Short mmCIF file of C-alpha atoms in Angstrom, two decimals:
data_model
loop_
_atom_site.label_atom_id
_atom_site.label_comp_id
_atom_site.label_asym_id
_atom_site.label_seq_id
_atom_site.Cartn_x
_atom_site.Cartn_y
_atom_site.Cartn_z
CA MET A 266 -67.10 55.87 35.43
CA ILE A 267 -64.98 58.05 33.64
CA ILE A 268 -61.13 56.88 33.18
CA ARG A 269 -58.90 59.59 32.37
CA GLN A 270 -55.35 60.23 32.27
CA GLU A 271 -54.21 62.30 35.49
CA THR A 272 -53.34 66.06 35.52
CA PRO A 273 -51.26 67.81 37.64
CA SER A 274 -54.06 69.88 38.97
CA ASP A 275 -55.32 66.04 40.11
CA TYR A 276 -52.11 65.74 42.46
CA ALA A 277 -53.37 66.62 45.58
CA GLU A 278 -56.79 64.78 45.39
CA VAL A 279 -54.89 61.53 44.11
CA TYR A 280 -52.28 61.92 47.35
CA ARG A 281 -55.36 62.08 49.54
CA LEU A 282 -56.87 58.95 47.73
CA VAL A 283 -53.86 56.54 47.85
CA LYS A 284 -53.24 57.49 51.36
CA ILE A 285 -56.86 56.35 52.42
CA SER A 286 -56.74 53.58 50.03
CA PHE A 287 -53.75 52.53 51.43
CA ALA A 288 -54.65 52.81 54.99
CA THR A 289 -56.84 49.85 54.47
CA ASN A 290 -53.76 47.48 53.78
CA ALA A 291 -52.23 45.74 57.04
CA ASP A 292 -49.08 46.10 55.62
CA ASP A 293 -49.39 50.17 54.57
CA ASP A 294 -46.11 52.11 56.23
CA GLY A 295 -47.65 55.29 54.79
CA THR A 296 -44.81 56.00 51.86
CA VAL A 297 -46.75 54.82 48.95
CA PRO A 298 -48.46 58.52 48.16
CA ASP A 299 -45.00 60.03 48.73
CA TYR A 300 -43.60 57.06 46.23
CA LEU A 301 -46.45 58.00 43.48
CA ASN A 302 -45.23 61.72 44.11
CA ASP A 303 -41.48 60.97 43.30
CA LEU A 304 -42.26 58.52 40.47
CA ARG A 305 -43.56 61.85 38.80
CA GLU A 306 -40.44 63.34 38.60
CA LYS A 307 -38.24 60.33 36.88
CA GLU A 308 -37.81 59.65 33.59
CA THR A 309 -39.70 56.28 33.64
CA PHE A 310 -42.41 57.68 34.52
CA ILE A 311 -45.54 58.11 31.64
CA PRO A 312 -48.14 60.47 31.33
CA GLU A 313 -50.47 58.82 29.40
CA LEU A 314 -50.34 55.90 31.73
CA SER A 315 -51.02 58.05 34.93
CA LEU A 316 -54.76 57.12 34.69
CA VAL A 317 -57.89 58.35 37.68
CA ALA A 318 -61.41 57.06 37.74
CA GLU A 319 -64.31 59.47 38.67
CA ILE A 320 -67.61 59.03 39.37
CA ALA A 321 -69.87 61.95 39.46
CA GLY A 322 -66.78 64.09 39.57
CA LYS A 323 -65.20 62.51 42.63
CA LEU A 324 -61.76 60.56 42.01
CA VAL A 325 -62.07 56.98 42.88
CA GLY A 326 -59.52 55.72 41.69
CA GLN A 327 -55.97 55.79 40.16
CA ILE A 328 -53.17 53.19 38.33
CA VAL A 329 -49.86 54.26 36.81
CA LEU A 330 -47.99 52.36 35.09
CA TYR A 331 -43.97 53.08 34.12
CA LYS A 332 -41.02 51.65 32.45
CA THR A 333 -38.61 49.18 33.67
CA THR A 334 -35.41 47.48 32.19
CA PHE A 335 -34.41 44.13 32.80
CA GLY A 336 -31.57 43.29 30.28
CA LYS A 337 -32.17 44.77 26.89
CA TYR A 338 -35.97 44.81 27.13
CA THR A 339 -38.02 48.05 28.55
CA GLU A 340 -41.56 47.26 29.83
CA LEU A 341 -43.73 48.44 32.68
CA LEU A 342 -43.98 48.18 35.88
CA LEU A 343 -47.94 48.27 37.42
CA SER A 344 -47.61 50.37 40.85
CA PRO A 345 -49.51 51.69 42.96
CA ILE A 346 -53.07 51.08 42.17
CA SER A 347 -55.79 52.40 44.60
CA VAL A 348 -59.38 52.84 44.94
CA HIS A 349 -61.15 54.42 47.57
CA PRO A 350 -62.66 52.21 50.53
CA ASP A 351 -66.20 53.33 49.46
CA TYR A 352 -65.73 52.16 45.95
CA PHE A 353 -64.09 48.71 46.85
CA ARG A 354 -65.87 45.95 44.85
CA ARG A 355 -67.58 47.70 42.18
CA GLY A 356 -65.12 46.94 39.30
CA ILE A 357 -63.15 50.03 38.96
CA ALA A 358 -59.43 48.05 39.33
CA ARG A 359 -60.64 45.59 36.53
CA ALA A 360 -61.38 49.01 34.58
CA MET A 361 -58.30 51.01 35.35
CA VAL A 362 -55.97 48.18 34.54
CA ASP A 363 -58.07 47.14 31.44
CA GLU A 364 -57.82 50.71 29.68
CA ALA A 365 -54.35 51.14 31.16
CA LEU A 366 -53.02 47.83 29.66
CA ARG A 367 -55.20 48.76 26.14
CA ILE A 368 -52.91 51.96 26.13
CA ALA A 369 -49.96 50.72 26.70
CA LYS A 370 -50.38 47.97 24.18
CA GLY A 371 -51.27 50.62 21.87
CA MET A 372 -47.69 52.33 22.48
CA GLY A 373 -46.15 49.05 21.95
CA PHE A 374 -45.09 47.52 25.05
CA ARG A 375 -44.98 43.60 25.65
CA ALA A 376 -46.18 43.00 29.24
CA VAL A 377 -46.81 44.75 32.76
CA PHE A 378 -45.28 43.23 35.75
CA LEU A 379 -45.92 43.98 39.29
CA CYS A 380 -45.49 42.63 42.73
CA GLY A 381 -48.83 41.79 44.96
CA ASN A 382 -51.14 39.48 45.85
CA PRO A 383 -51.76 36.71 43.56
CA GLU A 384 -55.28 35.74 44.71
CA ILE A 385 -56.00 39.63 44.00
CA TYR A 386 -53.93 40.00 40.42
CA GLY A 387 -54.82 36.60 39.37
CA ARG A 388 -58.31 37.61 38.92
CA LEU A 389 -57.02 40.32 36.50
CA GLY A 390 -54.67 37.85 34.34
CA PHE A 391 -51.47 38.32 35.93
CA VAL A 392 -49.40 34.99 36.73
CA PRO A 393 -45.91 34.39 38.16
CA THR A 394 -43.17 35.70 36.26
CA TYR A 395 -41.24 32.40 36.99
CA LYS A 396 -43.56 30.76 34.23
CA TYR A 397 -41.75 32.85 31.50
CA ASN A 398 -38.52 32.17 33.51
CA ILE A 399 -38.32 35.88 34.42
CA PHE A 400 -37.22 36.07 37.71
CA HIS A 401 -37.34 38.63 40.55
CA LYS A 402 -34.17 39.64 42.11
CA ASN A 403 -35.61 38.84 45.49
CA ASP A 404 -36.71 35.28 44.59
CA GLU A 405 -33.77 32.78 45.42
CA SER A 406 -36.36 29.72 45.15
CA LYS A 407 -37.42 30.83 41.53
CA THR A 408 -41.24 30.29 42.49
CA ALA A 409 -42.47 33.16 43.68
CA GLU A 410 -46.06 33.73 43.24
CA TRP A 411 -45.78 37.72 44.14
CA SER A 412 -43.95 38.78 41.11
CA MET A 413 -46.43 38.45 38.62
CA VAL A 414 -46.94 39.72 35.05
CA ARG A 415 -49.46 40.22 32.20
CA GLU A 416 -48.92 39.73 28.16
CA LEU A 417 -50.08 42.79 26.44
CA TYR A 418 -50.92 39.99 23.53
CA ASP A 419 -50.38 36.48 23.10
CA GLY A 420 -46.59 35.27 23.08
CA ALA A 421 -45.19 38.45 24.05
CA LEU A 422 -42.89 37.26 26.51
CA ASP A 423 -41.66 34.28 23.95
CA GLY A 424 -37.81 33.66 24.18
CA ILE A 425 -37.88 36.82 26.87
CA THR A 426 -35.68 35.71 29.88
CA GLY A 427 -34.07 37.47 33.15
CA ILE A 428 -33.90 39.03 36.66
CA ILE A 429 -36.52 41.49 36.89
CA ASP A 430 -36.75 44.26 40.29
CA THR A 431 -40.08 45.44 40.77
CA VAL A 432 -41.15 47.42 43.92
#
């Protein structure tokens, strides 16, 4: 498997990959591929953190991290991540996350946030944001398990608190 930076020539194939991947999700409303296309046009998009996974020349996975600001801090959001259904449970998502986080750390970022299933993302090292006194803007209970973060190094979020708005 090769994990590399996505290029504009990949966009149409990535669109199809994201559409197929998210179609397996009961909550899919069909908008994620368009969301990704729109994201690429925003100033928060970081091309170096938009990656694809290839096996034998076929795109089988995609991940993107992009900038978000909360308070005086600029960190990253992970959304979306996709793996072709024929390649589920082969470690592709984990490998893409590990590579994206390695690059992000090298770029000087401290943490990556997301909204997602704690059972899935917990296995990838993400924990609820409330454990760091960082709360999702829609989390009135201040105990949302689905608002998650992963520090890129130990202590990266020490002393940082606030409200975050993730998609």
